[in-house]
Short mmCIF file of C-alpha atoms and ligand atoms in Angstrom, two decimals:
data_model
loop_
_atom_site.label_atom_id
_atom_site.label_comp_id
_atom_site.label_asym_id
_atom_site.label_seq_id
_atom_site.Cartn_x
_atom_site.Cartn_y
_atom_site.Cartn_z
CA UNK A 1 -11.86 -15.86 5.92
CA UNK A 2 -8.80 -17.52 7.60
CA UNK A 3 -9.82 -19.49 10.88
CA UNK A 4 -7.17 -20.52 13.84
CA UNK A 5 -6.38 -23.47 11.51
CA UNK A 6 -6.32 -21.77 7.96
CA UNK A 7 -3.31 -19.52 7.06
CA UNK A 8 -4.66 -16.18 4.99
CA UNK A 9 -2.12 -14.03 2.53
CA UNK A 10 -0.70 -10.95 4.65
CA UNK A 11 -2.29 -8.32 5.19
CA UNK A 12 -2.61 -5.64 2.27
CA UNK A 13 -1.26 -8.86 -0.30
CA UNK A 14 -3.25 -9.83 -3.26
CA UNK A 15 -4.01 -13.28 -5.06
CA UNK A 16 -4.18 -12.16 -9.10
CA UNK A 17 -5.83 -15.06 -10.19
CA UNK A 18 -8.34 -16.19 -13.14
CA UNK A 19 -11.98 -15.85 -12.32
CA UNK A 20 -11.48 -13.64 -9.31
CA UNK A 21 -14.50 -12.32 -7.80
CA UNK A 22 -13.09 -8.71 -7.37
CA UNK A 23 -12.38 -8.10 -11.18
CA UNK A 24 -9.29 -6.11 -10.49
CA UNK A 25 -7.62 -8.87 -9.38
CA UNK A 26 -8.51 -11.13 -12.49
CA UNK A 27 -5.56 -12.15 -14.50
CA UNK A 28 -7.14 -11.66 -17.48
CA UNK A 29 -7.67 -8.13 -16.89
CA UNK A 30 -3.76 -8.27 -15.56
CA UNK A 31 -2.45 -10.24 -18.78
CA UNK A 32 -4.49 -7.51 -21.14
CA UNK A 33 -2.10 -4.74 -19.11
CA UNK A 34 1.01 -6.22 -19.91
CA UNK A 35 0.01 -7.50 -23.22
CA UNK A 36 -0.38 -3.51 -24.04
CA UNK A 37 2.60 -2.72 -22.10
CA UNK A 38 4.56 -4.92 -24.16
CA UNK A 39 3.28 -3.74 -27.22
CA UNK A 40 3.17 -0.18 -26.73
CA UNK A 41 6.57 0.08 -24.75
CA UNK A 42 8.53 -2.30 -27.29
CA UNK A 43 7.16 -0.41 -30.05
CA UNK A 44 9.53 2.63 -28.50
CA UNK A 45 12.26 0.90 -28.39
CA UNK A 46 11.99 -0.24 -24.54
CA UNK A 47 13.56 -3.39 -23.62
CA UNK A 48 12.33 -5.47 -20.77
CA UNK A 49 14.87 -6.13 -17.49
CA UNK A 50 13.77 -8.58 -14.93
CA UNK A 51 16.15 -6.83 -12.03
CA UNK A 52 16.24 -8.28 -8.41
CA UNK A 53 13.00 -7.79 -5.92
CA UNK A 54 15.80 -7.51 -2.97
CA UNK A 55 18.65 -4.76 -2.49
CA UNK A 56 20.79 -3.49 -0.11
CA UNK A 57 18.62 -1.33 2.34
CA UNK A 58 21.41 1.47 1.61
CA UNK A 59 20.61 1.22 -2.20
CA UNK A 60 17.15 3.13 -1.42
CA UNK A 61 18.29 5.25 1.73
CA UNK A 62 20.60 6.73 -0.91
CA UNK A 63 18.55 7.05 -4.03
CA UNK A 64 15.26 7.61 -2.73
CA UNK A 65 16.02 9.76 0.26
CA UNK A 66 16.22 9.18 3.93
CA UNK A 67 13.69 11.81 4.61
CA UNK A 68 10.85 10.70 2.07
CA UNK A 69 8.02 8.78 3.65
CA UNK A 70 8.68 5.57 1.76
CA UNK A 71 12.53 5.53 3.42
CA UNK A 72 11.32 6.73 6.70
CA UNK A 73 8.58 4.27 7.10
CA UNK A 74 7.36 2.06 4.46
CA UNK A 75 10.18 -0.09 3.82
CA UNK A 76 10.44 -4.02 4.55
CA UNK A 77 13.82 -4.27 5.71
CA UNK A 78 15.60 -7.13 7.66
CA UNK A 79 18.83 -8.79 8.30
CA UNK A 80 19.63 -11.59 6.11
CA UNK A 81 21.67 -14.55 8.04
CA UNK A 82 24.98 -12.60 7.29
CA UNK A 83 23.67 -9.57 8.95
CA UNK A 84 23.24 -7.30 5.83
CA UNK A 85 20.43 -5.20 5.91
CA UNK A 86 18.31 -5.71 2.85
CA UNK A 87 14.85 -4.58 1.72
CA UNK A 88 12.19 -5.84 -0.66
CA UNK A 89 12.07 -2.99 -3.21
CA UNK A 90 9.74 -0.22 -2.87
CA UNK A 91 10.21 1.03 -6.51
CA UNK A 92 12.18 0.14 -9.61
CA UNK A 93 13.77 3.01 -10.59
CA UNK A 94 16.57 2.72 -7.98
CA UNK A 95 17.49 -0.63 -8.48
CA UNK A 96 17.46 -0.26 -12.53
CA UNK A 97 20.52 2.64 -11.73
CA UNK A 98 22.26 0.10 -9.95
CA UNK A 99 22.56 -2.35 -12.78
CA UNK A 100 23.35 -0.31 -14.78
CA UNK A 101 26.22 1.28 -12.83
CA UNK A 102 27.02 -2.27 -12.16
CA UNK A 103 27.45 -3.50 -16.14
CA UNK A 104 29.62 -0.63 -16.81
CA UNK A 105 26.61 0.85 -19.37
CA UNK A 106 27.81 4.21 -19.31
CA UNK A 107 30.87 3.69 -20.36
CA UNK A 108 30.18 0.98 -23.57
CA UNK A 109 26.34 1.67 -24.30
CA UNK A 110 25.29 4.47 -22.42
CA UNK A 111 21.77 4.84 -24.04
CA UNK A 112 19.49 2.55 -22.41
CA UNK A 113 15.73 1.63 -22.74
CA UNK A 114 14.40 -0.52 -20.06
CA UNK A 115 11.03 -1.46 -19.08
CA UNK A 116 10.17 -3.99 -16.30
CA UNK A 117 6.45 -5.32 -14.77
CA UNK A 118 6.89 -6.34 -11.24
CA UNK A 119 5.82 -6.79 -7.54
CA UNK A 120 6.66 -3.34 -5.18
CA UNK A 121 6.54 -3.34 -1.64
CA UNK A 122 5.71 -0.81 0.83
CA UNK A 123 4.22 -0.96 4.34
CA UNK A 124 1.69 1.36 3.81
CA UNK A 125 -1.98 1.15 5.47
CA UNK A 126 -4.08 -0.81 3.02
CA UNK A 127 -6.98 0.63 1.13
CA UNK A 128 -8.87 0.35 -2.45
CA UNK A 129 -5.41 1.25 -5.05
CA UNK A 130 -3.37 1.10 -2.16
CA UNK A 131 -1.61 -1.70 -1.21
CA UNK A 132 1.72 -3.40 0.28
CA UNK A 133 2.78 -5.92 -2.17
CA UNK A 134 1.80 -4.00 -5.43
CA UNK A 135 2.83 -4.11 -9.09
CA UNK A 136 4.69 -1.82 -11.35
CA UNK A 137 5.38 -1.33 -15.05
CA UNK A 138 7.86 1.16 -15.56
CA UNK A 139 10.46 2.39 -17.94
CA UNK A 140 13.79 4.26 -17.56
CA UNK A 141 15.52 5.86 -20.10
CA UNK A 142 19.31 6.46 -19.06
CA UNK A 143 21.98 8.50 -21.01
CA UNK A 144 19.60 11.16 -22.52
CA UNK A 145 19.46 14.60 -21.05
CA UNK A 146 17.92 16.20 -23.99
CA UNK A 147 14.00 17.57 -23.24
CA UNK A 148 12.61 15.16 -26.21
CA UNK A 149 13.11 11.97 -24.39
CA UNK A 150 11.11 13.56 -21.26
CA UNK A 151 8.27 14.28 -24.12
CA UNK A 152 8.89 10.99 -26.04
CA UNK A 153 8.20 9.45 -22.68
CA UNK A 154 4.99 11.38 -22.30
CA UNK A 155 3.75 10.84 -25.43
CA UNK A 156 4.09 7.03 -25.13
CA UNK A 157 2.49 7.27 -21.77
CA UNK A 158 -0.36 8.93 -23.52
CA UNK A 159 -0.22 6.16 -26.28
CA UNK A 160 0.00 3.49 -23.55
CA UNK A 161 -3.25 4.98 -21.50
CA UNK A 162 -5.60 5.35 -24.77
CA UNK A 163 -4.54 1.64 -25.90
CA UNK A 164 -6.01 0.41 -22.93
CA UNK A 165 -9.09 2.73 -23.30
CA UNK A 166 -8.52 4.70 -20.15
CA UNK A 167 -11.44 7.19 -19.97
CA UNK A 168 -11.26 10.39 -17.13
CA UNK A 169 -7.57 10.83 -17.40
CA UNK A 170 -5.40 13.72 -16.99
CA UNK A 171 -1.62 13.96 -17.54
CA UNK A 172 -0.55 16.84 -14.62
CA UNK A 173 3.34 17.73 -15.77
CA UNK A 174 5.40 20.36 -13.55
CA UNK A 175 9.26 20.71 -13.00
CA UNK A 176 11.35 20.54 -9.47
CA UNK A 177 14.07 22.28 -11.75
CA UNK A 178 17.66 21.94 -11.14
CA UNK A 179 19.92 21.95 -7.56
CA UNK A 180 19.91 25.45 -7.74
CA UNK A 181 16.23 26.15 -8.45
CA UNK A 182 15.53 23.98 -5.85
CA UNK A 183 17.41 25.61 -3.28
CA UNK A 184 16.14 28.91 -3.86
CA UNK A 185 12.37 27.76 -4.26
CA UNK A 186 12.85 25.90 -0.98
CA UNK A 187 14.12 29.48 1.48
CA UNK A 188 11.43 31.30 -1.13
CA UNK A 189 8.24 28.48 0.20
CA UNK A 190 9.89 28.40 4.11
CA UNK A 191 9.55 32.19 4.04
CA UNK A 192 5.90 31.80 2.90
CA UNK A 193 4.77 28.78 5.07
CA UNK A 194 6.21 30.85 8.05
CA UNK A 195 3.54 33.52 7.71
CA UNK A 196 0.71 30.98 7.42
CA UNK A 197 1.89 28.41 10.77
CA UNK A 198 -1.42 28.63 12.30
CA UNK A 199 -3.34 27.06 9.36
CA UNK A 200 -0.50 24.00 8.44
CA UNK A 201 -1.08 20.87 10.02
CA UNK A 202 1.37 19.44 12.64
CA UNK A 203 3.27 16.90 9.90
CA UNK A 204 3.35 19.84 7.46
CA UNK A 205 4.65 21.77 10.33
CA UNK A 206 7.83 19.33 10.83
CA UNK A 207 8.46 18.87 7.44
CA UNK A 208 8.67 22.60 6.84
CA UNK A 209 12.35 23.33 7.74
CA UNK A 210 13.98 20.05 5.75
CA UNK A 211 11.60 19.45 2.44
CA UNK A 212 9.09 22.41 2.36
CA UNK A 213 8.44 21.27 -1.02
CA UNK A 214 6.75 18.18 0.48
CA UNK A 215 3.78 20.37 1.79
CA UNK A 216 2.84 21.86 -1.68
CA UNK A 217 1.25 17.96 -2.08
CA UNK A 218 -0.57 18.43 1.68
CA UNK A 219 -4.69 17.37 1.27
CA UNK A 220 -5.91 18.36 4.39
CA UNK A 221 -8.51 21.24 3.93
CA UNK A 222 -5.90 23.68 5.85
CA UNK A 223 -3.12 22.93 4.12
CA UNK A 224 -4.60 22.94 0.82
CA UNK A 225 -5.79 26.67 0.96
CA UNK A 226 -2.39 27.90 2.13
CA UNK A 227 -1.10 25.61 -0.60
CA UNK A 228 -3.28 27.23 -3.46
CA UNK A 229 -1.53 30.44 -3.20
CA UNK A 230 1.89 29.31 -2.45
CA UNK A 231 4.79 31.05 -5.07
CA UNK A 232 5.56 28.93 -7.99
CA UNK A 233 8.76 26.97 -8.70
CA UNK A 234 9.02 29.14 -12.06
CA UNK A 235 9.80 32.50 -10.07
CA UNK A 236 12.95 31.04 -8.85
CA UNK A 237 13.64 28.45 -11.96
CA UNK A 238 17.28 29.19 -13.62
CA UNK A 239 17.38 30.10 -17.23
CA UNK A 240 18.88 26.59 -18.18
CA UNK A 241 16.03 24.56 -15.82
CA UNK A 242 13.48 26.76 -17.20
CA UNK A 243 14.70 26.11 -21.33
CA UNK A 244 14.45 22.67 -20.81
CA UNK A 245 11.28 22.72 -19.08
CA UNK A 246 9.42 24.99 -22.13
CA UNK A 247 10.89 22.66 -24.89
CA UNK A 248 9.09 19.57 -23.26
CA UNK A 249 5.88 21.30 -23.24
CA UNK A 250 6.23 22.95 -26.62
CA UNK A 251 7.15 19.51 -27.63
CA UNK A 252 3.79 17.77 -25.86
CA UNK A 253 1.61 20.67 -27.49
CA UNK A 254 3.37 19.84 -30.73
CA UNK A 255 2.49 16.36 -30.60
CA UNK A 256 -1.12 17.10 -29.22
CA UNK A 257 -0.82 15.37 -26.05
CA UNK A 258 -3.14 17.03 -23.81
CA UNK A 259 -1.88 18.11 -20.51
CA UNK A 260 -2.18 20.62 -17.77
CA UNK A 261 0.56 22.51 -15.90
CA UNK A 262 0.65 21.92 -12.34
CA UNK A 263 2.44 24.12 -9.98
CA UNK A 264 1.53 22.25 -7.21
CA UNK A 265 2.98 18.54 -8.02
CA UNK A 266 5.40 17.23 -6.52
CA UNK A 267 6.37 13.72 -5.83
CA UNK A 268 7.14 11.57 -3.02
CA UNK A 269 10.90 10.70 -4.06
CA UNK A 270 13.56 13.14 -3.54
CA UNK A 271 15.20 11.98 -7.00
CA UNK A 272 13.83 14.24 -9.40
CA UNK A 273 15.76 17.15 -10.96
CA UNK A 274 13.59 18.99 -13.75
CA UNK A 275 10.48 17.46 -15.23
CA UNK A 276 8.08 15.71 -13.24
CA UNK A 277 4.74 14.04 -13.97
CA UNK A 278 1.61 12.29 -12.94
CA UNK A 279 -1.45 10.67 -14.64
CA UNK A 280 -4.34 10.99 -11.99
CA UNK A 281 -8.20 9.77 -12.55
CA UNK A 282 -11.38 11.06 -10.97
CA UNK A 283 -12.35 7.04 -10.51
CA UNK A 284 -10.48 5.67 -7.88
CA UNK A 285 -11.13 8.43 -4.79
CA UNK A 286 -7.96 9.41 -2.82
CA UNK A 287 -5.49 7.01 -4.33
CA UNK A 288 -5.83 8.53 -7.44
CA UNK A 289 -2.44 8.87 -9.26
CA UNK A 290 -2.18 5.76 -11.79
CA UNK A 291 1.45 6.75 -13.09
CA UNK A 292 3.84 8.87 -12.25
CA UNK A 293 7.91 9.92 -12.97
CA UNK A 294 9.76 12.38 -14.03
CA UNK A 295 13.42 13.48 -14.80
CA UNK A 296 16.16 12.07 -12.18
CA UNK A 297 19.73 13.47 -13.74
CA UNK A 298 21.86 13.18 -11.07
CA UNK A 299 21.06 9.64 -9.39
CA UNK A 300 23.50 7.45 -11.20
CA UNK A 301 26.06 9.65 -9.93
CA UNK A 302 25.00 10.03 -6.06
CA UNK A 303 24.84 6.07 -6.65
CA UNK A 304 28.31 5.79 -7.97
CA UNK A 305 28.32 5.97 -11.06
CA UNK A 306 29.25 8.63 -13.74
CA UNK A 307 27.41 11.51 -14.68
CA UNK A 308 24.26 10.10 -17.07
CA UNK A 309 20.87 11.79 -17.24
CA UNK A 310 17.64 9.65 -17.01
CA UNK A 311 14.30 10.27 -17.45
CA UNK A 312 11.60 7.72 -16.42
CA UNK A 313 8.05 6.12 -15.01
CA UNK A 314 6.30 4.25 -12.72
CA UNK A 315 2.43 2.89 -13.33
CA UNK A 316 0.58 1.38 -10.40
CA UNK A 317 -0.99 -2.12 -12.25
CA UNK A 318 -3.73 -2.64 -9.81
CA UNK A 319 -4.89 0.83 -10.40
CA UNK A 320 -4.64 0.31 -13.89
CA UNK A 321 -6.64 -2.64 -13.54
CA UNK A 322 -9.52 -1.11 -11.22
CA UNK A 323 -10.24 1.22 -14.19
CA UNK A 324 -10.09 -1.67 -16.29
CA UNK A 325 -12.09 -4.02 -14.78
CA UNK A 326 -15.19 -2.07 -13.78
CA UNK A 327 -15.67 -2.01 -17.95
CA UNK A 328 -15.65 -5.83 -17.97
CA UNK A 329 -13.28 -8.66 -18.04
CA UNK A 330 -11.64 -9.59 -21.17
CA UNK A 331 -11.99 -13.70 -21.37
CA UNK A 332 -8.96 -16.04 -22.32
CA UNK A 333 -11.27 -18.97 -22.30
CA UNK A 334 -10.47 -21.71 -24.69
CA UNK A 335 -12.00 -21.71 -28.00
CA UNK A 336 -12.26 -25.75 -28.43
CA UNK A 337 -13.06 -27.28 -25.27
CA UNK A 338 -12.81 -31.43 -26.61
CA UNK A 339 -14.33 -34.22 -24.23
CA UNK A 340 -12.80 -37.46 -24.81
CA UNK A 341 -14.57 -40.69 -23.35
CA UNK A 342 -12.45 -43.09 -22.61
CA UNK A 343 -9.95 -44.27 -24.78
CA UNK A 344 -10.34 -41.17 -26.97
CA UNK A 345 -7.28 -39.38 -25.46
CA UNK A 346 -4.41 -40.12 -28.08
CA UNK A 347 -7.00 -38.55 -30.38
CA UNK A 348 -8.10 -35.54 -28.62
CA UNK A 349 -4.35 -34.99 -28.25
CA UNK A 350 -3.51 -35.06 -31.40
CA UNK A 351 -6.36 -33.05 -32.50
CA UNK A 352 -5.79 -30.48 -29.59
CA UNK A 353 -1.94 -30.32 -31.16
CA UNK A 354 -2.47 -29.69 -34.21
CA UNK A 355 -5.09 -26.58 -33.75
CA UNK A 356 -2.26 -25.26 -31.00
CA UNK A 357 0.11 -25.51 -34.03
CA UNK A 358 -1.68 -23.12 -35.56
CA UNK A 359 -0.95 -20.30 -32.71
CA UNK A 360 -4.06 -18.82 -33.05
CA UNK A 361 -6.56 -21.40 -30.90
CA UNK A 362 -6.75 -22.32 -27.24
CA UNK A 363 -7.61 -25.56 -26.81
CA UNK A 364 -8.45 -27.52 -23.48
CA UNK A 365 -8.90 -31.16 -23.29
CA UNK A 366 -10.79 -32.89 -20.55
CA UNK A 367 -9.87 -35.78 -18.26
CA UNK A 368 -10.90 -38.82 -20.94
CA UNK A 369 -13.53 -41.34 -18.53
CA UNK A 370 -15.07 -38.29 -16.70
CA UNK A 371 -18.82 -38.34 -17.37
CA UNK A 372 -19.84 -36.18 -20.59
CA UNK A 373 -22.36 -34.16 -18.38
CA UNK A 374 -19.67 -33.24 -16.03
CA UNK A 375 -17.55 -32.33 -18.87
CA UNK A 376 -19.93 -30.17 -20.46
CA UNK A 377 -20.54 -28.40 -17.44
CA UNK A 378 -16.78 -27.58 -17.04
CA UNK A 379 -16.65 -26.81 -20.74
CA UNK A 380 -19.28 -23.94 -19.75
CA UNK A 381 -17.72 -22.78 -16.86
CA UNK A 382 -14.22 -22.29 -18.37
CA UNK A 383 -16.38 -20.03 -20.74
CA UNK A 384 -15.39 -22.41 -23.97
CA UNK A 385 -16.96 -21.36 -27.19
CA UNK A 386 -17.05 -24.99 -28.91
CA UNK A 387 -17.12 -28.34 -27.56
CA UNK A 388 -16.26 -31.29 -29.21
CA UNK A 389 -17.29 -34.86 -27.66
CA UNK A 390 -15.29 -37.89 -28.84
CA UNK A 391 -16.61 -41.33 -28.13
CA UNK A 392 -16.74 -44.77 -29.38
CA UNK A 393 -18.90 -43.73 -32.97
CA UNK A 394 -16.37 -40.41 -33.51
CA UNK A 395 -13.25 -42.72 -33.07
CA UNK A 396 -14.84 -45.52 -35.58
CA UNK A 397 -15.96 -42.92 -38.41
CA UNK A 398 -13.60 -40.18 -37.80
CA UNK A 399 -16.14 -37.68 -37.99
CA UNK A 400 -17.64 -35.23 -34.87
CA UNK A 401 -20.22 -32.64 -33.83
CA UNK A 402 -18.49 -29.14 -33.26
CA UNK A 403 -21.03 -27.51 -30.85
CA UNK A 404 -21.14 -24.23 -30.44
CA UNK A 405 -21.97 -23.54 -27.02
CA UNK A 406 -23.26 -19.99 -26.94
CA UNK A 407 -26.20 -21.16 -29.04
CA UNK A 408 -26.34 -24.63 -28.54
CA UNK A 409 -25.93 -25.42 -32.59
CA UNK A 410 -24.05 -28.03 -33.97
CA UNK A 411 -22.18 -28.38 -37.32
CA UNK A 412 -20.44 -31.68 -38.41
CA UNK A 413 -16.77 -31.67 -39.16
CA UNK A 414 -13.97 -34.59 -40.34
CA UNK A 415 -11.99 -35.23 -37.07
CA UNK A 416 -8.28 -34.20 -38.77
CA UNK A 417 -6.65 -30.75 -37.44
CA UNK A 418 -7.14 -29.23 -40.98
CA UNK A 419 -10.77 -29.60 -41.38
CA UNK A 420 -11.15 -28.58 -37.39
CA UNK A 421 -9.08 -25.20 -37.90
CA UNK A 422 -10.73 -24.16 -40.76
CA UNK A 423 -13.99 -24.64 -38.89
CA UNK A 424 -13.26 -22.50 -35.89
CA UNK A 425 -11.40 -19.64 -37.66
CA UNK A 426 -14.21 -19.88 -40.13
CA UNK A 427 -16.34 -19.13 -37.16
CA UNK A 428 -14.03 -16.79 -35.32
CA UNK A 429 -14.12 -13.98 -38.11
P1 HAM B 501 5.68 6.18 -7.48
O1 HAM B 501 5.18 7.62 -7.95
O2 HAM B 501 5.99 6.15 -6.20
O3 HAM B 501 6.82 6.20 -8.43
O4 HAM B 501 5.06 4.81 -7.86
C1 HAM B 501 4.29 4.93 -9.34
C2 HAM B 501 3.05 4.28 -9.05
O5 HAM B 501 2.88 3.16 -8.09
C3 HAM B 501 2.00 5.42 -8.55
O6 HAM B 501 1.40 6.32 -9.39
C4 HAM B 501 0.68 4.46 -8.18
O7 HAM B 501 -0.22 4.04 -9.23
C5 HAM B 501 1.52 3.25 -7.79
N1 HAM B 501 1.18 2.71 -6.57
C6 HAM B 501 2.58 3.33 -5.64
N2 HAM B 501 2.42 2.92 -4.08
C7 HAM B 501 1.58 2.18 -4.34
C8 HAM B 501 0.39 1.34 -3.82
N3 HAM B 501 0.62 0.76 -1.93
N4 HAM B 501 -0.53 0.34 -3.91
C9 HAM B 501 -0.38 0.39 -5.16
N5 HAM B 501 0.17 1.36 -6.32
C10 HAM B 501 0.90 2.00 -5.55
C11 HAM B 501 7.79 5.56 -8.48
O8 HAM B 501 7.96 4.44 -7.81
C12 HAM B 501 9.09 6.28 -9.01
N6 HAM B 501 10.35 4.63 -9.06
C13 HAM B 501 8.92 6.28 -10.82
C14 HAM B 501 9.54 6.87 -11.34
C15 HAM B 501 10.34 5.79 -12.35
N7 HAM B 501 10.22 7.86 -11.63
C16 HAM B 501 11.45 7.69 -12.44
N8 HAM B 501 11.36 6.48 -13.06
#
């Protein structure tokens, strides 16, 4: 706890660190997520981008929509020294589109598959699974209009979740149709909800006129009952939008990605056109969406670029980490802890380097001259698998004892990189 003299982290912002007591904030869990994302997303041809965390406020206001919760009440915006209004990005799609336009990619290489991993900021009230600085893994596929792109993205997400070993998750898919579909559907919804005003909460009554689709998302019991009976968007969907959606579902079925069509699925950002989706879990209480996304065919043009179709997703890393950490934290402990007594550091460093050259092993070298007992205690605490003490005798004979810290057994080794490597990798398998 921070007292008057110490300064704590800002509310809703976390320190992700090794061996964190809250296991979902443990670096090892995050590294596993990052590595799995890198492997899976790159196996689909997505390439990593690192984009600015700060953008002009107007980008989000225009991109995400003035009437959304994010833009209306959750953005961290400030005036910089030149008086410009800047904002800590609340999501990654608007910035990706800004960069796509800025670098002229629509002209030169219109199809881009980008992915990112980074912090996002939303001033929401913090609770389990909901933070003010949180991380997203996301991907944006720009320049492809065909339903195959939506289906491929969803198949990739399913693979990503499977490779992480996530259980009890479900993929919910919907379509918000094209502009014509949504216009007609808004009218239908306004008419329907107007007949049930008494049952609606104040927030929903307030939204009814401007954004009746958002009512479908309300979690309050009174509204839920009314929403259950609301007309389905399929009733107003244009033939073109319907054909696209049907084809996405057909391809998902063909690739054996399990999904449910959820007619109530709407998203909290205004840029979607067509397919929308979320993967939810029953294990996280009310913050149940671990990822979400969809098609946004109008955004590039709305932000000043040439008309370019696009589809993408973003996953919440804390939520993934919450699910994974309950199944145990993977270790990134050293394979070998070398314990050099005074004067033995040169040999310790050269043996450690030889093992690192193999690119297979993690080695930590203790502080030469620290007491044997305290070095061994640290080797244990960092979870090393083996320890090797280098004292006068070992220096003189070039032989040492490799100690297995799990069962305390020892084995004699010649002190060369090759011999140690053979011994350690042999024991690995
Ligand atoms: P989003 O649904 O707003 O979509 O966020 C995606 C995911 O980020 C959510 O499913 C959730 O896991 C996580 N998330 C959102 N807010 C928080 C928070 N306050 N704390 C922790 N995790 C959070 C987007 O951001 C879109 N840009 C996705 C997209 C990409 N659509 C097309 N391309």
